[in-house]
Short mmCIF file of C-alpha atoms in Angstrom, two decimals:
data_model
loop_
_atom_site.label_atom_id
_atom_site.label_comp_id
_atom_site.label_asym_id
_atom_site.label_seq_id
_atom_site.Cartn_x
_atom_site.Cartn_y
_atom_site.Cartn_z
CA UNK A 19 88.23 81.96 108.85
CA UNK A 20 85.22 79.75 108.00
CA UNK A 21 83.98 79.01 104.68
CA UNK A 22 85.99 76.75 101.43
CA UNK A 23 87.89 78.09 99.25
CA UNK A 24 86.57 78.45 95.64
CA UNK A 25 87.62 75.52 93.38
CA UNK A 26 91.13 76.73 91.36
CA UNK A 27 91.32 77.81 87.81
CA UNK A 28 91.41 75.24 85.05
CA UNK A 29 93.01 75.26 81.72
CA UNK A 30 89.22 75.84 79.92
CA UNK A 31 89.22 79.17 82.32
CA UNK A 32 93.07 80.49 81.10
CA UNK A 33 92.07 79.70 77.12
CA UNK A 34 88.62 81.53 77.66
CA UNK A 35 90.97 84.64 79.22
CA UNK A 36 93.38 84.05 76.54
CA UNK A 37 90.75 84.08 73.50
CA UNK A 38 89.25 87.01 75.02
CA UNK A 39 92.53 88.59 74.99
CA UNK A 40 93.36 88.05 71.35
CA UNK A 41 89.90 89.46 70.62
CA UNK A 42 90.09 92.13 72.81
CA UNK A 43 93.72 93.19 70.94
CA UNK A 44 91.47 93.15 67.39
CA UNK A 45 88.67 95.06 68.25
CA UNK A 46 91.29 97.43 69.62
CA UNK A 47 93.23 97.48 66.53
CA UNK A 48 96.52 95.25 67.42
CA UNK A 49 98.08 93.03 65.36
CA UNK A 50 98.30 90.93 68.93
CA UNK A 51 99.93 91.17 72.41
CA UNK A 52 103.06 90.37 74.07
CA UNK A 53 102.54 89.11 77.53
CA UNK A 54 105.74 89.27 79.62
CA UNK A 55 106.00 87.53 83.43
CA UNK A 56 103.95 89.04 85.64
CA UNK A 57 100.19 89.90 86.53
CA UNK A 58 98.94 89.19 83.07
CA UNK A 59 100.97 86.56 82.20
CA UNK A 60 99.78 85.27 85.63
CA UNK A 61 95.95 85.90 84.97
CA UNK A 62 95.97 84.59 81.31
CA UNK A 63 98.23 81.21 81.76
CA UNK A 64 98.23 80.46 85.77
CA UNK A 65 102.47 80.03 85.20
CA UNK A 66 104.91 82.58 87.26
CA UNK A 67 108.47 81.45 86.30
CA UNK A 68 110.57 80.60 89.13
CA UNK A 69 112.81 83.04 88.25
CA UNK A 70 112.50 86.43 85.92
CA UNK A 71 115.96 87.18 84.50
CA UNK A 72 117.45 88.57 81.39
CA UNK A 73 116.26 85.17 79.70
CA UNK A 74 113.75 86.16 77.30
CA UNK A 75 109.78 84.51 78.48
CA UNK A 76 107.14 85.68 76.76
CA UNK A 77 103.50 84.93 75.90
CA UNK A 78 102.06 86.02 72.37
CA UNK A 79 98.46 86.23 71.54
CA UNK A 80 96.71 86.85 68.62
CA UNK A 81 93.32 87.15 66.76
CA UNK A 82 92.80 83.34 64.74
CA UNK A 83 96.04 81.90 65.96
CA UNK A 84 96.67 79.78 68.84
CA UNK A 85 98.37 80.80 71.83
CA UNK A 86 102.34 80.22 71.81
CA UNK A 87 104.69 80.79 75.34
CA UNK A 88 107.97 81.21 74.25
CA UNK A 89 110.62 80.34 77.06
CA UNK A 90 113.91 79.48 77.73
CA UNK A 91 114.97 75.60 77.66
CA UNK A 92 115.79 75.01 81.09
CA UNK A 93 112.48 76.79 81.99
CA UNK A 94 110.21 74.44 80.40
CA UNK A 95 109.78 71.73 82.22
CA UNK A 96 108.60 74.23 84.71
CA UNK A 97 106.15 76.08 82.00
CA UNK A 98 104.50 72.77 81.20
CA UNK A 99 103.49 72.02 84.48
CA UNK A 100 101.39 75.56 84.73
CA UNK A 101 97.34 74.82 84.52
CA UNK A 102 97.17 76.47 81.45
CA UNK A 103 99.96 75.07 79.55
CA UNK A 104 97.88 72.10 77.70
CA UNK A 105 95.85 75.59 76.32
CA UNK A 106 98.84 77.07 74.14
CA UNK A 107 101.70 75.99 72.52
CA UNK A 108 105.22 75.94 74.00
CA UNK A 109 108.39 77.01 72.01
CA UNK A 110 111.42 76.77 73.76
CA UNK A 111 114.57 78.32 72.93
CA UNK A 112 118.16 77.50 74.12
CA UNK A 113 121.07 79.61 75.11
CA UNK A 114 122.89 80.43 72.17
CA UNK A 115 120.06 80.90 70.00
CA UNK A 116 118.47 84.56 69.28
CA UNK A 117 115.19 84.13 71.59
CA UNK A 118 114.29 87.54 69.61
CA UNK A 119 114.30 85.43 66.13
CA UNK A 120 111.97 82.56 67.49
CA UNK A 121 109.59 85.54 68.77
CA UNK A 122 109.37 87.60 65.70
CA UNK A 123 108.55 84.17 64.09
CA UNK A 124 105.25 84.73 65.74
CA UNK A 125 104.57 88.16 64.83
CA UNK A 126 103.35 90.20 61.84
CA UNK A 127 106.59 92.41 60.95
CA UNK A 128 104.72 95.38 60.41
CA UNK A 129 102.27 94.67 63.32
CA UNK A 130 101.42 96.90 66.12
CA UNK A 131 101.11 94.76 69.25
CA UNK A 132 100.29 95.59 73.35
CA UNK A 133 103.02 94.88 75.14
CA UNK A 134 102.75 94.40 79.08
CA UNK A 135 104.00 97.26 81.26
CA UNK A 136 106.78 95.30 83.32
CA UNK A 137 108.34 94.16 80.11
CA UNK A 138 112.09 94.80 80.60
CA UNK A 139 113.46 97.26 78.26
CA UNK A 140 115.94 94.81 76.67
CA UNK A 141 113.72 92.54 75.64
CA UNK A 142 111.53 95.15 73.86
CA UNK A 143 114.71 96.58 72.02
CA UNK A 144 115.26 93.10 70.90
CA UNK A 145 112.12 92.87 69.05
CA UNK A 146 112.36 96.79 67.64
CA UNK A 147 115.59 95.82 66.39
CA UNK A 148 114.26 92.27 64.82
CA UNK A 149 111.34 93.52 63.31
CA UNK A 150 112.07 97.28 62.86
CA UNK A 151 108.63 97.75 61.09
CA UNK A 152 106.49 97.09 64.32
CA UNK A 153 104.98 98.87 67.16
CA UNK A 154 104.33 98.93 69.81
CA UNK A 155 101.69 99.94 73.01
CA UNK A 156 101.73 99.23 76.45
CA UNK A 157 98.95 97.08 78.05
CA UNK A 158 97.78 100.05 80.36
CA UNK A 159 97.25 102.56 77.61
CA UNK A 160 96.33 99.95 74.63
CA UNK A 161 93.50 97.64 76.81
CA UNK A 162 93.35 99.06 80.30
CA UNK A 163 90.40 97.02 80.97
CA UNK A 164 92.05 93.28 80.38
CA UNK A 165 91.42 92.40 83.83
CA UNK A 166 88.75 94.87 85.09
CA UNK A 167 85.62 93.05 84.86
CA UNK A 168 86.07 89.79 87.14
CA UNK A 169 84.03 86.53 86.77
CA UNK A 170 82.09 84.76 89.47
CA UNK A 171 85.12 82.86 90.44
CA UNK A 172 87.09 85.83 90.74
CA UNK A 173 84.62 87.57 92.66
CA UNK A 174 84.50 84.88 95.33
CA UNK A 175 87.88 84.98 95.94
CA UNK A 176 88.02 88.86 96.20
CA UNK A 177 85.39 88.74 98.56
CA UNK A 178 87.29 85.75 100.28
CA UNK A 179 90.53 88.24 100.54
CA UNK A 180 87.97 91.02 102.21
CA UNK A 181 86.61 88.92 104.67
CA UNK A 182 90.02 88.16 106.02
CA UNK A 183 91.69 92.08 106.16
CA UNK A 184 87.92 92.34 107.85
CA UNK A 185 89.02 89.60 110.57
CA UNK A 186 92.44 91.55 110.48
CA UNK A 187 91.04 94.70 111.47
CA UNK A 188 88.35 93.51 114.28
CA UNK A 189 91.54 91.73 116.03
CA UNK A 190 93.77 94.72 115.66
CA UNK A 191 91.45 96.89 117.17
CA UNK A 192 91.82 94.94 120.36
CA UNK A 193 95.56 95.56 120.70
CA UNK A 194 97.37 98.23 122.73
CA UNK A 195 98.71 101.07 120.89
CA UNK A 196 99.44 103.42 122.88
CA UNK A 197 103.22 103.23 124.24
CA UNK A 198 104.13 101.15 121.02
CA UNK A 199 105.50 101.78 118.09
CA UNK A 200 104.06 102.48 114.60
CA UNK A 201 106.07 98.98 113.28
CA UNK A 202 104.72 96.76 116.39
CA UNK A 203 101.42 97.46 114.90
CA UNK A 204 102.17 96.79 111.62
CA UNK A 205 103.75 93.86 112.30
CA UNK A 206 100.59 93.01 114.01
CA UNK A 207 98.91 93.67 110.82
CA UNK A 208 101.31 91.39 109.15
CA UNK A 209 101.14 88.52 111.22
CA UNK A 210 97.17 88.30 110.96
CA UNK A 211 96.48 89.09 107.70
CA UNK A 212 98.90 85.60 107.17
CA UNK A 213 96.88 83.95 110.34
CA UNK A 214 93.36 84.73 107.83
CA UNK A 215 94.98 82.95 104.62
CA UNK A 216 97.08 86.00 102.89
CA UNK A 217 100.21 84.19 101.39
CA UNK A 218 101.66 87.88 100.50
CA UNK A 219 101.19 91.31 102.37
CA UNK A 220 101.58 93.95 100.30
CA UNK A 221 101.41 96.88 102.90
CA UNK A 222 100.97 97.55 106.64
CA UNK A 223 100.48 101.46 106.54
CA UNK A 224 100.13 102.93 110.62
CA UNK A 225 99.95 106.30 109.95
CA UNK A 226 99.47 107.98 113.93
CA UNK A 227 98.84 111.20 114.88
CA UNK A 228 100.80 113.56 112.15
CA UNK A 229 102.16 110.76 110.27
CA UNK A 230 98.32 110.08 109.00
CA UNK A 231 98.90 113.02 107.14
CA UNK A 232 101.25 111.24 104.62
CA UNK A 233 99.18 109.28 103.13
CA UNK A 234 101.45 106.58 102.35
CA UNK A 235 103.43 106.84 105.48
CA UNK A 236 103.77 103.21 105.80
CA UNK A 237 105.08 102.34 109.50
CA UNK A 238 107.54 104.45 111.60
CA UNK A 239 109.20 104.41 114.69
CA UNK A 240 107.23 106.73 116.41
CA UNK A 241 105.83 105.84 119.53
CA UNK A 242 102.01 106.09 118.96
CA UNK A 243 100.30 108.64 121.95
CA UNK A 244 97.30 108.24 123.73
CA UNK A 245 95.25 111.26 121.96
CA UNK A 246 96.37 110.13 118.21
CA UNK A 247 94.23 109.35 115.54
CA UNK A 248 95.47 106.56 113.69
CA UNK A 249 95.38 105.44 109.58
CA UNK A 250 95.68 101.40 109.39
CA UNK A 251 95.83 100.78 105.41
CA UNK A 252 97.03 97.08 104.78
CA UNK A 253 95.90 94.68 102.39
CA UNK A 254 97.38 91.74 100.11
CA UNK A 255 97.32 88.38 98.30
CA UNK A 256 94.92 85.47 98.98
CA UNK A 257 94.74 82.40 97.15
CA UNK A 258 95.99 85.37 94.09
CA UNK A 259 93.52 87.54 94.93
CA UNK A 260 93.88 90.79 96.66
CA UNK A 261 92.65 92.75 99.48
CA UNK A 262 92.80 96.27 100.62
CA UNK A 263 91.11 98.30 103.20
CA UNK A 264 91.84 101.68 105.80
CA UNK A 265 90.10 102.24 109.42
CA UNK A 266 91.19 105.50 110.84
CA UNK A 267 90.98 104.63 114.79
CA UNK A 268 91.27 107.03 117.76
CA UNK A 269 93.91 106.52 120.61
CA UNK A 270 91.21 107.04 123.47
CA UNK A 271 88.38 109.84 123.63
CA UNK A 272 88.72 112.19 120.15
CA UNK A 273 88.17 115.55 120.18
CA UNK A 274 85.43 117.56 118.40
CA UNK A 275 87.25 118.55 115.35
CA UNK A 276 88.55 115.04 115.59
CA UNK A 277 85.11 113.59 115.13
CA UNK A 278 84.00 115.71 112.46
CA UNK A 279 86.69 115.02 110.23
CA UNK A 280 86.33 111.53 110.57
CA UNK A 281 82.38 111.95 109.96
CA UNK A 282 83.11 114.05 106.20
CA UNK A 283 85.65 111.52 104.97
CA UNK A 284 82.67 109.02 106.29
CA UNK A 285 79.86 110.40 104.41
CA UNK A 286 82.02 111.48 101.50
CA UNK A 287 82.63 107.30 101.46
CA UNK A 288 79.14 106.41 101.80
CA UNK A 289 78.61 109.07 98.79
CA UNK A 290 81.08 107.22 96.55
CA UNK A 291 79.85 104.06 97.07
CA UNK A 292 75.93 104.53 96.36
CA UNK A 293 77.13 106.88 93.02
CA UNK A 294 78.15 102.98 91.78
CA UNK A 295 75.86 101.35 89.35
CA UNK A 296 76.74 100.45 85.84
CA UNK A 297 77.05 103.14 83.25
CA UNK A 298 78.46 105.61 85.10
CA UNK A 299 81.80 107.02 84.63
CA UNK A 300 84.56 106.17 87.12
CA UNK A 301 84.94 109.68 87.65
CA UNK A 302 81.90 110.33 89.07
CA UNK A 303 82.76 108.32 91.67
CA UNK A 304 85.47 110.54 92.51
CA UNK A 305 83.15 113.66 91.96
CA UNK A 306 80.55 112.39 94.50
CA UNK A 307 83.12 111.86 97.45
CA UNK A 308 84.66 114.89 96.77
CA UNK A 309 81.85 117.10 96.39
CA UNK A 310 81.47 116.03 100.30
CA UNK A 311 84.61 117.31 101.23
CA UNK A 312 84.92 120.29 99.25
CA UNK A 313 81.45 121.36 100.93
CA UNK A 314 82.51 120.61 104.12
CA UNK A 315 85.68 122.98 102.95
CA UNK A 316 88.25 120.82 103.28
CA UNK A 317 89.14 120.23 99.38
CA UNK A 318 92.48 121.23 99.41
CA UNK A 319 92.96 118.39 102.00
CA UNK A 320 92.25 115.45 100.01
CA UNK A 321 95.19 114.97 97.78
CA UNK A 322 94.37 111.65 95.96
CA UNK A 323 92.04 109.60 93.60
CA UNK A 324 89.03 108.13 95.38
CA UNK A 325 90.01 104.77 93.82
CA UNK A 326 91.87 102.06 92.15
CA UNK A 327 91.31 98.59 91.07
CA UNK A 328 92.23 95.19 92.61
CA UNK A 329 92.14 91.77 91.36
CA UNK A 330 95.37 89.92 90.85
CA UNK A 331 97.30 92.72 92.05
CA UNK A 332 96.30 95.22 94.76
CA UNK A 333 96.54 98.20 92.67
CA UNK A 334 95.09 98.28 88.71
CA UNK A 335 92.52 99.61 86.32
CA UNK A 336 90.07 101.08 86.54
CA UNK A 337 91.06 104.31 88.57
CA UNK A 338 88.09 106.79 90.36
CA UNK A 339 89.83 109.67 89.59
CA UNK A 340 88.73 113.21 87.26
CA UNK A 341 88.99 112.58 83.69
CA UNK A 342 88.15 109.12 83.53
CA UNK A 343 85.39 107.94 81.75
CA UNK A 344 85.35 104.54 81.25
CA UNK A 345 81.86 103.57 82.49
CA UNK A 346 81.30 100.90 85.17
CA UNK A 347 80.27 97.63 84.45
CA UNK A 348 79.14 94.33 86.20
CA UNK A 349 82.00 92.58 87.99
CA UNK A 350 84.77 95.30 88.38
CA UNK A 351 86.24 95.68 91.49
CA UNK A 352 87.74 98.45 93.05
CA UNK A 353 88.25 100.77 96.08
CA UNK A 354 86.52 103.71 97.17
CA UNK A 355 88.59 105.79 99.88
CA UNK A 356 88.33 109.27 100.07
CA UNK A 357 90.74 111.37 103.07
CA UNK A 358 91.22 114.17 104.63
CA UNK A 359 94.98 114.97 105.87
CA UNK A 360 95.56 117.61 107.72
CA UNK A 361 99.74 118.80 107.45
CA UNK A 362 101.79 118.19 111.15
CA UNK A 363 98.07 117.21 112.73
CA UNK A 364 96.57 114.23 111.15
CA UNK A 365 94.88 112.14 108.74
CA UNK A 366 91.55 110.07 108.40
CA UNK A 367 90.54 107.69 105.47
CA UNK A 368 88.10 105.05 104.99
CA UNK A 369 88.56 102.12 102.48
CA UNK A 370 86.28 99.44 101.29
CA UNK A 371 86.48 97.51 97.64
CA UNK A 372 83.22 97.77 96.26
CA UNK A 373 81.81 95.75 93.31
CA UNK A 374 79.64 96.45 90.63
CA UNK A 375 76.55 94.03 90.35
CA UNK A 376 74.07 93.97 88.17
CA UNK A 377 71.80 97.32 89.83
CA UNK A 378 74.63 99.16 91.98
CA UNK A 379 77.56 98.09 93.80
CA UNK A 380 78.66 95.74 96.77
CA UNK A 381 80.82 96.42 99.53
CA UNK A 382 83.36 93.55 100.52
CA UNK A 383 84.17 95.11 103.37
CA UNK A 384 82.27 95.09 106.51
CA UNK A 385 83.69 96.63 109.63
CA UNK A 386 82.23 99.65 110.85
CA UNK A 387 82.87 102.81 109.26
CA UNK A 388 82.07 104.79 112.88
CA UNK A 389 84.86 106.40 114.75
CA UNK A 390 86.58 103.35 116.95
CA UNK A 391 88.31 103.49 119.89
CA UNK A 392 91.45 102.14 120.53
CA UNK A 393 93.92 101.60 123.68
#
């Protein structure tokens, strides 16, 4: 891959996220939020502990107060070394000690905070038991958006991650599938997304012939036949940043019906992507590539939203799916890949992450969305 990569994070980016955050959690009517390791914590601090365990770690934000990352003892040395450490406040705690006291220290006790979703169970029991007048709600259902709209920086390295599953997929195409099995090629998949710069690879799906009907079939060991029609999904982290695309390929000449299916999941992608502009609902993103394949009458055949969200993790708000109506705005990210999947035959889908700019969208993905041809 040519091209540098964008210049990392700084602490003055994770206390802008952070401030944002804590205002974020007032104009939504929190008391604050409770930021356990993970995504967020990752996206608002740049620190992943070395280790999650029943040890409680946990950052707490809220409206006029500074930042404070409680942690364990024998984590901190660790926690002060992350790039946003110099823009909060550490509090340490050591075994022994009730890590839920030195939290609720922190908190209103009649507060209702956002908690992040992959906050283990104990530890929220700990703080319902400590403070038994708050509340809480989870990140996804309290600010869904946190992370949806992306800033240049962001954006660069997004389009950096879709670059490489684009260099992925032009040198997959040029391997023999037929007479190998579904996990050689996802292997394949594998070891070049890591050749272009992914440091994590979060799925290889090879979905041939019937298995493309399943549309998270993942890889098999079924022997892929010359004749099959062919779903590669795959995608990942680069530099943090994810990627995620699908090519449906053909194992030699397709038939007719072949063809056309392929051509009504590929207008009923084009027809997503040019409904994005900002101020429109997610849904109707959804609506547009569906109305495609309903007309073309196969409706019942595409089983799934036409979209998710990427960013720090592959999959995230905001969703293209019926009943969503959070409009679009400038700098969310987010895939558009509608499907048809026809039961014991096979499946075709068509994937790109598409931006929102200022006066529509922005693929970045660029391989051809025509019918390929494979060996």
């Amino acid at each position: 891959m040519t091209g540098s990569t964008p210049a990392p994070f700084t602490a003055d980016d994770y206390r802008a996220r952070m401030a944002r955050a804590a205002r974020d959690a007032a104009d939504a009517g929190l008391a604050g939020l409770l930021v356990a390791p993970g995504p967020d914590m990752v996206w608002l601090t740049g620190y992943t502990p070395t280790a999650v365990t029943e040890r409680l770690t946990v950052l707490v934000l809220a409206p006029g107060r500074d930042p404070v990352l409680v942690v364990p003892t024998l984590e901190a040395p660790d926690a002060e070394h992350a790039t946003g450490a110099s823009a909060l406040t550490l509090r340490d705690w050591t075994d022994g000690k009730d890590p839920y006291a030195v939290t609720a220290a922190l908190l209103d006790d009649r507060g209702r905070f956002g908690i992040s979703d992959n906050t283990w169970a104990m530890h929220l029991l700990g703080l319902q038991r400590t403070l038994p007048g708050s509340s809480y709600a989870s990140l996804t259902d309290a600010l869904p958006m946190l992370r949806a709209v992306k800033d240049a920086a962001e954006l660069e390295l997004l389009a950096a991650a879709g670059a490489a599953a684009d260099a992925t997929f032009e040198e997959i195409r040029k391997v023999p599938f037929a007479g190998r099995r579904e996990s050689d090629v996802g292997h394949d998949l594998a070891d070049l997304l890591r050749r272009f710069g992914h440091s994590q690879v979060d799925f290889t799906i090879v979905g041939s012939g019937p298995n493309g009907a399943n549309p998270h079939h993942e890889v098999g060991d079924r022997v892929i036949q010359h004749g099959d029609m062919v779903v590669l999904d795959f995608g990942g982290l680069k530099d943090g940043y994810g990627s995620d695309t699908t090519r449906t390929v053909h194992v030699g000449e397709p038939t007719e019906e072949e063809r056309t299916v392929h051509d009504i999941v590929r207008a009923a992608q084009e027809a997503g992507y040019r409904t994005v502009r900002p101020g429109v609902a997610c849904q109707e993103v959804d609506r547009a590539a569906r109305a495609v394949i309903d007309d073309a009458g196969y409706g019942e055949y595409f089983i799934h939203r036409t979209g998710h969200g990427i960013g720090v993790t592959t999959h995230e708000p905001p969703y293209m799916i019926e009943g969503e109506e959070q409009p679009l705005v400038p700098g969310m990210c987010f895939s558009v890949e509608p499907g048809i999947y026809l039961p014991g035959r096979f499946g075709v889908r068509i994937e790109d992450i598409v931006t929102v700019t200022a006066d529509g969208g922005r693929r970045l993905n660029d391989t051809t969305r025509e019918m390929v041809i494979v060996d």
